[in-house]
mmCIF file of C-alpha atoms in Angstrom:
data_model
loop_
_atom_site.group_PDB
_atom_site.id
_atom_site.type_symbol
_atom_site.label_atom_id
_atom_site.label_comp_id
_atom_site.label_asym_id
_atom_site.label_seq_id
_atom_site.Cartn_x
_atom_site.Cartn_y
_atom_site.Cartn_z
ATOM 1 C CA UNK A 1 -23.021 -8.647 -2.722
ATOM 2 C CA UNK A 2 -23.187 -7.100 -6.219
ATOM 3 C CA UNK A 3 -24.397 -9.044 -8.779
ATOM 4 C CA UNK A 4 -22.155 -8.705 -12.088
ATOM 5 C CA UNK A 5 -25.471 -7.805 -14.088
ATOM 6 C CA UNK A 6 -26.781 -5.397 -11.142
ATOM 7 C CA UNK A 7 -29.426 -7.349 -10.847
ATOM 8 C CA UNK A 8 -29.378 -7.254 -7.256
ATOM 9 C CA UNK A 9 -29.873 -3.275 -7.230
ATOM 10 C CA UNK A 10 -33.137 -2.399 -6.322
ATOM 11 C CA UNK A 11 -33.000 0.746 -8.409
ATOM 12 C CA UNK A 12 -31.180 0.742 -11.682
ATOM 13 C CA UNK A 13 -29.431 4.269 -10.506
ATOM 14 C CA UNK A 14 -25.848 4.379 -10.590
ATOM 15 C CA UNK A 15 -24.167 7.935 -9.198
ATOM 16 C CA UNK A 16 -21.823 9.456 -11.160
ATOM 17 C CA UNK A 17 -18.183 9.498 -9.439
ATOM 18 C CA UNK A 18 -17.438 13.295 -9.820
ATOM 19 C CA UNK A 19 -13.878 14.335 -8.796
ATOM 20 C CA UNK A 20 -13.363 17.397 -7.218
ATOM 21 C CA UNK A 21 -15.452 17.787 -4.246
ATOM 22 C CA UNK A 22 -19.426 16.372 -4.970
ATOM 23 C CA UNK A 23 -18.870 13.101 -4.612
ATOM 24 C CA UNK A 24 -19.085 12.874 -0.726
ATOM 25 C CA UNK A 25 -19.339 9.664 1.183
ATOM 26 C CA UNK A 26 -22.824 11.557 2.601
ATOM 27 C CA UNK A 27 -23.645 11.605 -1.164
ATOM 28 C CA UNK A 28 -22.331 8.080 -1.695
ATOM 29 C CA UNK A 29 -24.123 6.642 0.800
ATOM 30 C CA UNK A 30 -27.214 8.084 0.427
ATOM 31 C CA UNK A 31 -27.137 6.899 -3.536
ATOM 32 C CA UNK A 32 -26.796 3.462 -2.314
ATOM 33 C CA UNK A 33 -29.189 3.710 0.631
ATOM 34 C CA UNK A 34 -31.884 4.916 -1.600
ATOM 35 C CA UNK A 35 -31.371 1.426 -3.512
ATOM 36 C CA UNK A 36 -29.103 2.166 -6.537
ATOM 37 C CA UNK A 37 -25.252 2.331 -6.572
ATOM 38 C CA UNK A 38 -23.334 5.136 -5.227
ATOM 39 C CA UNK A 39 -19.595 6.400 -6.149
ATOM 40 C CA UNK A 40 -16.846 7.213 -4.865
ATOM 41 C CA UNK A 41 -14.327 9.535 -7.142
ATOM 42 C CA UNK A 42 -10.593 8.506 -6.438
ATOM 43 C CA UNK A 43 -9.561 11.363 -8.628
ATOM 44 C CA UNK A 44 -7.307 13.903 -7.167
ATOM 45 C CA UNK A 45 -7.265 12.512 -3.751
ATOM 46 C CA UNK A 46 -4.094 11.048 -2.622
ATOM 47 C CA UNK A 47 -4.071 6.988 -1.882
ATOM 48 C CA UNK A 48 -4.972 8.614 2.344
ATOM 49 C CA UNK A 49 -7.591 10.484 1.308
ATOM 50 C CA UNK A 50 -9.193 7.599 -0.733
ATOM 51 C CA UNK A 51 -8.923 5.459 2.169
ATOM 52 C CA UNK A 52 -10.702 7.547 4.847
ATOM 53 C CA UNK A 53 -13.857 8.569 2.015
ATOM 54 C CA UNK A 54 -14.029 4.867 1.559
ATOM 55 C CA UNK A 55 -13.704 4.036 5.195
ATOM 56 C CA UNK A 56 -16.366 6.763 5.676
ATOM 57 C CA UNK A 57 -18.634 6.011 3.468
ATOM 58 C CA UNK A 58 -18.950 2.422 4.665
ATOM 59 C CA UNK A 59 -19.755 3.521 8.162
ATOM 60 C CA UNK A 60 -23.145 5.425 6.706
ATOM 61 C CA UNK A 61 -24.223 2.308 4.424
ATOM 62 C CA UNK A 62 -24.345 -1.027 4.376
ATOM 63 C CA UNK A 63 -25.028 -1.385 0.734
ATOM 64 C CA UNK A 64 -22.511 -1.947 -2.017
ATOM 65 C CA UNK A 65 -20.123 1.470 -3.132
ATOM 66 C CA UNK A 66 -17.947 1.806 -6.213
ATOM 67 C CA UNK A 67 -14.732 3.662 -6.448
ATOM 68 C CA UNK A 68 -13.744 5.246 -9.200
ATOM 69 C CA UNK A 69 -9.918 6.080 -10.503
ATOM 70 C CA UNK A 70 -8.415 7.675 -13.527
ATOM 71 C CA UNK A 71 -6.057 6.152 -15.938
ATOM 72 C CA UNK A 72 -3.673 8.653 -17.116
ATOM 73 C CA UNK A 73 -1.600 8.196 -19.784
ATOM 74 C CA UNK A 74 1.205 9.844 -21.200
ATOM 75 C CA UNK A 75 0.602 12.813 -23.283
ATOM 76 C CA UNK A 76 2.646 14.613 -25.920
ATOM 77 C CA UNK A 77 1.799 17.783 -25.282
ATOM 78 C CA UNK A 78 3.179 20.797 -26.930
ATOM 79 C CA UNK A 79 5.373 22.860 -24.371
ATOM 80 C CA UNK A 80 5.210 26.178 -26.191
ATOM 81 C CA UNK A 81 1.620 25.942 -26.572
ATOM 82 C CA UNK A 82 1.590 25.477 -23.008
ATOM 83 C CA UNK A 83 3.881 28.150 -22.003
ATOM 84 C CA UNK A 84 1.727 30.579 -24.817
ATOM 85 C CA UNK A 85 -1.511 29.887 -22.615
ATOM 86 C CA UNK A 86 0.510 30.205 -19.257
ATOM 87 C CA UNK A 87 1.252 33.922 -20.185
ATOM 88 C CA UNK A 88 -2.265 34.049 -21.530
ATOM 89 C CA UNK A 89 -3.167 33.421 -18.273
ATOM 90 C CA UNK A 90 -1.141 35.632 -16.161
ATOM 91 C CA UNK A 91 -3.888 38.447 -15.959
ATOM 92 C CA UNK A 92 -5.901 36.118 -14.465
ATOM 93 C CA UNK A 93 -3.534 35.119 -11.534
ATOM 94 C CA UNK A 94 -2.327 39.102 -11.569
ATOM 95 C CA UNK A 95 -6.310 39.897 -10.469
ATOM 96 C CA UNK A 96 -6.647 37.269 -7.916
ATOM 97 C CA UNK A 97 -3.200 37.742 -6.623
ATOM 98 C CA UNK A 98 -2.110 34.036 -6.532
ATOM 99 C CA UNK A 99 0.925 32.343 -8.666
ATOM 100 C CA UNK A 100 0.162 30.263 -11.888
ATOM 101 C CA UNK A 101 0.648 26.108 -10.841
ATOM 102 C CA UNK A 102 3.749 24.495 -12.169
ATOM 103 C CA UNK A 103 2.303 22.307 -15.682
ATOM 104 C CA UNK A 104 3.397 18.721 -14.872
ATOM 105 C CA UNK A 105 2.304 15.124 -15.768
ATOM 106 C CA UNK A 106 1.741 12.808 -13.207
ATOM 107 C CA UNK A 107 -0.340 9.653 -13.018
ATOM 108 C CA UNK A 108 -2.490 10.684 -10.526
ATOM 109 C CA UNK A 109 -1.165 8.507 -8.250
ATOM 110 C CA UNK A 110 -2.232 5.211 -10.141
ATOM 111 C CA UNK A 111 -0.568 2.732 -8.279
ATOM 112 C CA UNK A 112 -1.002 4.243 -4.768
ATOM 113 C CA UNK A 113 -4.875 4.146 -5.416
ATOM 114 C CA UNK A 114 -4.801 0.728 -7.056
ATOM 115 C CA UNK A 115 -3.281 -0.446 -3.916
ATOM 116 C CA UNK A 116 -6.220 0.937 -2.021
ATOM 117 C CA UNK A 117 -8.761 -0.700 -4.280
ATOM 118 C CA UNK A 118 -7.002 -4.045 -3.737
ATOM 119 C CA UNK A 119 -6.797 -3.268 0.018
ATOM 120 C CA UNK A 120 -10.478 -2.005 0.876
ATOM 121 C CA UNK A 121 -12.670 -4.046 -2.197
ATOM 122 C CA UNK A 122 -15.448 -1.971 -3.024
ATOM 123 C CA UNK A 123 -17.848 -3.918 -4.650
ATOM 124 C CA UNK A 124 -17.073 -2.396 -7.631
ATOM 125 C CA UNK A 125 -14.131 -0.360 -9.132
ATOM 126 C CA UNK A 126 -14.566 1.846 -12.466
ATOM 127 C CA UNK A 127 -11.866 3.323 -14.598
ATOM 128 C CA UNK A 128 -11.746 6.661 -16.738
ATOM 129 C CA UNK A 129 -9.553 7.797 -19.408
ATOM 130 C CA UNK A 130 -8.376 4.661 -20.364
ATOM 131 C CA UNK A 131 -8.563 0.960 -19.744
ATOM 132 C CA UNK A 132 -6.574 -0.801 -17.314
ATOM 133 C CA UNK A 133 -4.577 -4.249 -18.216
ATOM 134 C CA UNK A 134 -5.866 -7.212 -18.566
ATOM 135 C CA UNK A 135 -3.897 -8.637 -15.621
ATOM 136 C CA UNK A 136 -5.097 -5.679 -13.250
ATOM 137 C CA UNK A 137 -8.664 -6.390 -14.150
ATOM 138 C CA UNK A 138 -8.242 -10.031 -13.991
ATOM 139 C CA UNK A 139 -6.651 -9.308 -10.353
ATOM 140 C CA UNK A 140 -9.600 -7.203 -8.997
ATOM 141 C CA UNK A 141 -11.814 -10.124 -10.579
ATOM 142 C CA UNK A 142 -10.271 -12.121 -8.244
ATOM 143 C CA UNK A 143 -10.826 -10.193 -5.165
ATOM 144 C CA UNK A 144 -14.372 -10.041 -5.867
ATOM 145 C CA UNK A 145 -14.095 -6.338 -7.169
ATOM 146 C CA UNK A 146 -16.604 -5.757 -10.280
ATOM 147 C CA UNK A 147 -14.635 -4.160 -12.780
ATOM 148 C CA UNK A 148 -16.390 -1.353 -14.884
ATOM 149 C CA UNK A 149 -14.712 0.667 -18.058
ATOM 150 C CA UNK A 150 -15.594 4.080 -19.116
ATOM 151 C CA UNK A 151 -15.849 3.888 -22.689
ATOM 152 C CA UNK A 152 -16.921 6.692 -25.581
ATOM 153 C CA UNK A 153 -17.057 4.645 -29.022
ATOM 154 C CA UNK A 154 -17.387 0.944 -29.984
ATOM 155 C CA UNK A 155 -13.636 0.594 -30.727
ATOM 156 C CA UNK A 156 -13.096 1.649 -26.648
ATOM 157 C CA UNK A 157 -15.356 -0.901 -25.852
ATOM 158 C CA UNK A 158 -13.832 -3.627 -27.607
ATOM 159 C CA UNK A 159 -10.482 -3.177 -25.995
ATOM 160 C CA UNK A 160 -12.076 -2.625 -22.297
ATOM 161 C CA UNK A 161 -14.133 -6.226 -23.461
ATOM 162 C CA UNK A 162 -11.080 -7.661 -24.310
ATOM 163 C CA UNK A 163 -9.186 -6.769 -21.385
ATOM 164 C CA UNK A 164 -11.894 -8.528 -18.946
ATOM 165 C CA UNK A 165 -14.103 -5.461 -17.843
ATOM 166 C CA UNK A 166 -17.032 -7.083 -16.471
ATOM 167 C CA UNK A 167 -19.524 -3.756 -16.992
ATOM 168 C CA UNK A 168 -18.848 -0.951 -19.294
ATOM 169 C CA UNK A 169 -19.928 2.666 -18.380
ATOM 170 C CA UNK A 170 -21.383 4.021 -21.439
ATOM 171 C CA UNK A 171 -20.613 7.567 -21.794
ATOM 172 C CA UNK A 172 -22.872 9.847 -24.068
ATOM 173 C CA UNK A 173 -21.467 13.177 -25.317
ATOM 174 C CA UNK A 174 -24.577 15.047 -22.958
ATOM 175 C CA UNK A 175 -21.839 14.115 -20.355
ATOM 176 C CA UNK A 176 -20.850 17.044 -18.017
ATOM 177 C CA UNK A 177 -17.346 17.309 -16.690
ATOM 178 C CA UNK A 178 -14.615 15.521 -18.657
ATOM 179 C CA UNK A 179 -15.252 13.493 -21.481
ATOM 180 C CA UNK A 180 -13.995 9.871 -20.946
ATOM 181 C CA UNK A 181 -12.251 9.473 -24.289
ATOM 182 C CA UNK A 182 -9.104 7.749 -23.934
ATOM 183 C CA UNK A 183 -7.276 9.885 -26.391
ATOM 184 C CA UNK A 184 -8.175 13.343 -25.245
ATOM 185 C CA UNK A 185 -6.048 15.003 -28.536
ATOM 186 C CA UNK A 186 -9.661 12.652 -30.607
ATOM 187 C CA UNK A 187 -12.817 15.119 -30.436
ATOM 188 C CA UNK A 188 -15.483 13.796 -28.429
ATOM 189 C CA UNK A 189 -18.111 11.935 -30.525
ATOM 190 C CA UNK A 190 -21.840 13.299 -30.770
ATOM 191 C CA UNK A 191 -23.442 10.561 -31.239
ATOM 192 C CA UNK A 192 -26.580 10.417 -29.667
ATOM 193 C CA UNK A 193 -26.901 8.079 -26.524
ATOM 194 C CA UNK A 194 -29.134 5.116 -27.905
ATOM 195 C CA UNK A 195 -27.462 5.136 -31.334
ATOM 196 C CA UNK A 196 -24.174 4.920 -28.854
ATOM 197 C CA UNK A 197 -25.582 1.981 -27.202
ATOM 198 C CA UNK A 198 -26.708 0.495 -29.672
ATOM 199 C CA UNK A 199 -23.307 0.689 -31.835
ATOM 200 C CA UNK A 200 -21.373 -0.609 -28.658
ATOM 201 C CA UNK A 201 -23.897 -3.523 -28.491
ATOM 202 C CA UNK A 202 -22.800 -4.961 -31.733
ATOM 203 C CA UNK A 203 -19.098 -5.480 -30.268
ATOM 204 C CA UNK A 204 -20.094 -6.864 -26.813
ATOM 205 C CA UNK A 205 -22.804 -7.990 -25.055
ATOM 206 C CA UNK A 206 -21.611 -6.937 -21.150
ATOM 207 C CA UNK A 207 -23.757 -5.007 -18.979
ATOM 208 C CA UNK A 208 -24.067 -1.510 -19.947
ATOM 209 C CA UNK A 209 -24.289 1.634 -17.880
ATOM 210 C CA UNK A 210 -25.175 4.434 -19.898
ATOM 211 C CA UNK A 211 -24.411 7.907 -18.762
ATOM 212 C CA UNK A 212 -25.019 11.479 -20.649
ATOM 213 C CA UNK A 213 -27.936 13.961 -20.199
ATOM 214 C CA UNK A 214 -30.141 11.705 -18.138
ATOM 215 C CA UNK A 215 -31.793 13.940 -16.109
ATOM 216 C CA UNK A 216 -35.787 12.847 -16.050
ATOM 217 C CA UNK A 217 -37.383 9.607 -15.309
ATOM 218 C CA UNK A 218 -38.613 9.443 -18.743
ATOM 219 C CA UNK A 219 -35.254 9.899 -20.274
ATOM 220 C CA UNK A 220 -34.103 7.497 -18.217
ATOM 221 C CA UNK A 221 -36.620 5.018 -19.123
ATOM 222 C CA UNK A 222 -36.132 5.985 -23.080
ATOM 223 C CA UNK A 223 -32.168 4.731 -22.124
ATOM 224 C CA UNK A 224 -33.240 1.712 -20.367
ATOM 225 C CA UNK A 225 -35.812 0.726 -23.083
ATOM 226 C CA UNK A 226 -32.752 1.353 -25.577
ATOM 227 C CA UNK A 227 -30.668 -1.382 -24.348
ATOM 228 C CA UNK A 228 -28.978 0.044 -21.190
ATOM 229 C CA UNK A 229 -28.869 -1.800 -17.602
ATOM 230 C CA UNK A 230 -28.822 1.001 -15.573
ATOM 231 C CA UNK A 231 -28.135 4.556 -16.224
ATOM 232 C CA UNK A 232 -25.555 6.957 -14.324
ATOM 233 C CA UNK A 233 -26.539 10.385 -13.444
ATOM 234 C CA UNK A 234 -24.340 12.964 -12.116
ATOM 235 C CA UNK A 235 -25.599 16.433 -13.321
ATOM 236 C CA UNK A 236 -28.879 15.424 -10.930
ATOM 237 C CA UNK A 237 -27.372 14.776 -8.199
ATOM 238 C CA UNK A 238 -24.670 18.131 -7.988
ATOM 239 C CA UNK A 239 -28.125 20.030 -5.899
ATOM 240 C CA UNK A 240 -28.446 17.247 -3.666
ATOM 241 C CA UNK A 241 -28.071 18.234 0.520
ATOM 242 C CA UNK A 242 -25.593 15.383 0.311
ATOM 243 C CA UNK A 243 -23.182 16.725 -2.301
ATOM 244 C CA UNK A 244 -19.997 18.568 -2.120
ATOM 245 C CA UNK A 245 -20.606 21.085 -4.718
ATOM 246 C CA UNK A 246 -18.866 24.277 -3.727
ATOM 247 C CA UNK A 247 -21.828 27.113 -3.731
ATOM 248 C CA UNK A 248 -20.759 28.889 -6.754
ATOM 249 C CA UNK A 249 -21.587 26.054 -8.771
ATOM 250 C CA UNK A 250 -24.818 25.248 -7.030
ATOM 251 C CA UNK A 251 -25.688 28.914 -7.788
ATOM 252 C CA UNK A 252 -24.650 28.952 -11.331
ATOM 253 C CA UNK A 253 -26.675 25.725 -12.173
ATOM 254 C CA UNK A 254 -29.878 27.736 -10.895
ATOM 255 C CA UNK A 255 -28.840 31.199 -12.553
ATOM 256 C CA UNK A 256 -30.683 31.898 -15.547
ATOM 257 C CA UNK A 257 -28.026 33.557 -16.953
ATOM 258 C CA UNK A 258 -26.358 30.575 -17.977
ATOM 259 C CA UNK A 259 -28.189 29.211 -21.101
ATOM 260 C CA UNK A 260 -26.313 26.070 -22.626
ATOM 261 C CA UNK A 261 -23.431 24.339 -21.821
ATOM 262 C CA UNK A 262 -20.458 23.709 -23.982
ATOM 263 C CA UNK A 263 -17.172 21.514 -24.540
ATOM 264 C CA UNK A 264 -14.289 23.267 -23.815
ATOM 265 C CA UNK A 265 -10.296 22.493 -22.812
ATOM 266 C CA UNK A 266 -9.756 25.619 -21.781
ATOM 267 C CA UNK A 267 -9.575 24.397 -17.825
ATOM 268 C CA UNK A 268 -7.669 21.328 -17.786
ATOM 269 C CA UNK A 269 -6.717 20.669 -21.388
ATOM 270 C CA UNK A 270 -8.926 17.787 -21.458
ATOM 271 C CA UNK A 271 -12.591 18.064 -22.881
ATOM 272 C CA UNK A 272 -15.285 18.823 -20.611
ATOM 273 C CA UNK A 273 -18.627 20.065 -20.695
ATOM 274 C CA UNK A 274 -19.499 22.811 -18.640
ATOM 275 C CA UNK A 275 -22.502 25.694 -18.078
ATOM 276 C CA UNK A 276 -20.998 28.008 -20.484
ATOM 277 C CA UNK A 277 -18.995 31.078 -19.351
ATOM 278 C CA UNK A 278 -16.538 34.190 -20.387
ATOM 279 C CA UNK A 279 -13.596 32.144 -20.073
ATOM 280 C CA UNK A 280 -14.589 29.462 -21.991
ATOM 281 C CA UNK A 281 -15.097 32.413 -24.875
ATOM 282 C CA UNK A 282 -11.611 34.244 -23.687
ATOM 283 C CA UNK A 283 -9.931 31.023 -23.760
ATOM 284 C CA UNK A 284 -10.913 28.703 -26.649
ATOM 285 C CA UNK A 285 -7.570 26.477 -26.829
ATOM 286 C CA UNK A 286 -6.877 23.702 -28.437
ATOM 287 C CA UNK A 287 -3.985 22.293 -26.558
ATOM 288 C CA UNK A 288 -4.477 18.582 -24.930
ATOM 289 C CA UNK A 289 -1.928 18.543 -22.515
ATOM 290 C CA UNK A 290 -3.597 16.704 -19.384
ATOM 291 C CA UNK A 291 -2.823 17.227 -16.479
ATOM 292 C CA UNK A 292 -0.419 19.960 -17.177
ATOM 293 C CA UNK A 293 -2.861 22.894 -18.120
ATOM 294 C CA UNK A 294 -5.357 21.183 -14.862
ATOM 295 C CA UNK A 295 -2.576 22.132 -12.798
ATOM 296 C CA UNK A 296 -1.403 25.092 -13.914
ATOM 297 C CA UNK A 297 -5.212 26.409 -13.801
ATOM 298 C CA UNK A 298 -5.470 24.884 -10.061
ATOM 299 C CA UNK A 299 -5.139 27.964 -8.219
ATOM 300 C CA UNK A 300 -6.988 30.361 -10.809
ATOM 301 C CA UNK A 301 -10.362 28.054 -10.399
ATOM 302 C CA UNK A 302 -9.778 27.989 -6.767
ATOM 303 C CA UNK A 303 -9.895 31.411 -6.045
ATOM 304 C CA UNK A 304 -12.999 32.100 -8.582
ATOM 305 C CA UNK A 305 -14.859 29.442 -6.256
ATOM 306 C CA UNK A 306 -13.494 31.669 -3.053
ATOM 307 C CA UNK A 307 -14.771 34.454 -4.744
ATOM 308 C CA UNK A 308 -17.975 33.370 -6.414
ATOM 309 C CA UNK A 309 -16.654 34.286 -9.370
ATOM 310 C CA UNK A 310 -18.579 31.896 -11.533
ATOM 311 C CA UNK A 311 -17.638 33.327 -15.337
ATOM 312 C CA UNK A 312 -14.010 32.100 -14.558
ATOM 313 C CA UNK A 313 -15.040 28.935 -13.049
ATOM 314 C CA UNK A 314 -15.395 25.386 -14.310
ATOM 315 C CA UNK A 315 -18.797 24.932 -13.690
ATOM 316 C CA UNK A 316 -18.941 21.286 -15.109
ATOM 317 C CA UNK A 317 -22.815 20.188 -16.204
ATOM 318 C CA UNK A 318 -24.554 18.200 -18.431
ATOM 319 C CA UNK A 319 -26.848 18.870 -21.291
ATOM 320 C CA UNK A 320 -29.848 18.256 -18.780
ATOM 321 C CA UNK A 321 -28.613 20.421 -16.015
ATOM 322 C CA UNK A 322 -31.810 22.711 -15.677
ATOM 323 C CA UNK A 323 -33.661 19.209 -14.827
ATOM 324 C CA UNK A 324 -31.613 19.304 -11.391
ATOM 325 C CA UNK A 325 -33.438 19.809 -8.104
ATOM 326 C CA UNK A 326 -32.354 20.773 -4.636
ATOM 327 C CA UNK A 327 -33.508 18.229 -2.258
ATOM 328 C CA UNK A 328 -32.048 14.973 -0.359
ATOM 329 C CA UNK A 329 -30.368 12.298 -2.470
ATOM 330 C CA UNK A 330 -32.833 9.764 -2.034
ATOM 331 C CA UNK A 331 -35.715 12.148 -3.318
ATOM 332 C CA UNK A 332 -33.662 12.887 -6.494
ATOM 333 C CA UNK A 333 -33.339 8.780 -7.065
ATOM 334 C CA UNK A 334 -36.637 8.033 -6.503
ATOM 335 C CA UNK A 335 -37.526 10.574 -8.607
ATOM 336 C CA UNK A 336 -35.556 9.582 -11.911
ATOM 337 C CA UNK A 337 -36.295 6.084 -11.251
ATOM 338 C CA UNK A 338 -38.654 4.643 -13.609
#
């Protein structure tokens, strides 16, 4: 049982879901095992796929798990800016020898995964990109599923409050991978973490899980001391044995060639923060059209990671990425645990 304060957590650890590969149910597991809450990332995986990680991951732990989904909305999204980067792009797919994806909105397969989450009831289901409705978080409520929003700025967490979240995820802008704004055409904000927290405190008084550039146990005390129930870590954990990070990234994160990490749209169209590379400088577009330019890219970032190619790769990091250690899972939480 999860207590809706995570109270019942013996470590006040929370993994980050991270779509794409590094959030295994080995990693998942382990999180939990080691007494804080692991995640499962629904992203990209088809309802199936969601299943068997979930099905998976409960064979290696009997703790609690959270899965995690996107909620995609509908973009307006310029088509000729879109079909300007796609022939920006072609050298790129003429080097590697693969075809350009198709640019296409979909929603990720919303209600497909939803159904899972209703079917399987991890003990607690979080939500990026957007806020769900009231009536789907009121329904999960009632299947015992702790409900958690995503949120960047007070405003986001007023409507996620309003709509019945139970927890809100706290985002801070030293986030790596996507920014969880729900209008991705907004600039992420910069506000420092705390001052975040504290802002976001005035509107509600839920649980908060604060996320962003916690990568030491005394930055993650500073965050708890600031107001936050438990932080999320994500960055940290990408070394871990247990993770899923393709070995181009885990390379790049210990290369000292890469220096800072930066925002950029240039992969998916959405703002992310990744080690910063030469196709983040070759490609600084504006365009916000999610998940068209994420697919068309698709097969261009796939055959970088085949290759090792890691200046055209979305090597997605946080602001406290040189903090991250190899080692198991449980080492790395008991380590940032204060």
């Amino acid at each position: 049982m999860l207590a809706s304060d995570l109270s019942s957590l013996r470590r006040q650890i929370v993994g980050a879901p991270m779509a794409g590969g590094p959030s295994t149910p080995e990693l998942v597991a382990a999180v939990t095992n080691a007494g804080g809450l692991g995640f499962l990332a629904g992203g990209y995986k088809s309802p199936d796929r969601l299943t068997q990680q979930i099905r998976a991951t409960r064979t290696l732990t009997g703790g609690p798990i959270g899965v995690n989904l996107f909620v995609v909305s509908p973009n307006d999204g310029d088509d000729e800016e879109v079909e300007a980067y796609r022939r920006e792009l072609q050298v790129h797919a003429d080097r590697y020898g693969v075809d350009l994806g198709r640019p296409r909105w979909d929603d990720d397969a919303w209600e497909g995964k939803l159904d899972v989450v209703r079917a399987e009831r991890p003990e607690m289901a979080s939500f990026t990109f957007g806020c769900p409705s009231a009536t789907i978080l009121r329904e999960l409520d009632a299947l015992g599923v702790l409900t958690a929003v995503t949120v960047t700025d007070a405003a986001e967490a007023r409507t996620a409050a309003g709509n019945g979240a139970r927890v809100l995820v706290v985002q801070g802008p030293g986030a790596g991978g996507h920014r969880a704004t729900f209008d991705p055409a907004t600039d992420p904000g910069t506000s420092p973490l705390p001052e975040l927290l504290a802002a976001i405190r005035t509107v509600t008084d839920l649980p908060l899980i604060a996320s962003g550039g916690i990568s030491t146990r005394r930055l993650a005390e500073e965050i708890l001391s600031a107001g936050a129930t438990a932080v999320q870590v994500g960055t940290a954990l990408l070394l871990a044995y247990e993770a899923g990070t393709t070995p181009a990234h885990r390379a790049a994160l210990e290369d000292p060639r890469f220096t800072e990490t930066s925002v950029t749209r240039a992969f998916t169209g959405r703002p992310a923060r990744s080690l910063h590379n030469r196709f983040m400088d070759d490609h600084p577009i504006t365009a916000h059209a999610y998940p068209q330019i994420h697919y068309m890219t698709a097969p261009l970032r796939a055959a970088a990671a085949a290759t090792n190619d890691v200046q055209a790769l979305h090597l997605w990091a946080g602001t406290g990425y040189r903090h991250a250690q190899r080692g198991s899972a449980a080492d790395i939480v008991a380590a940032l645990t204060p």
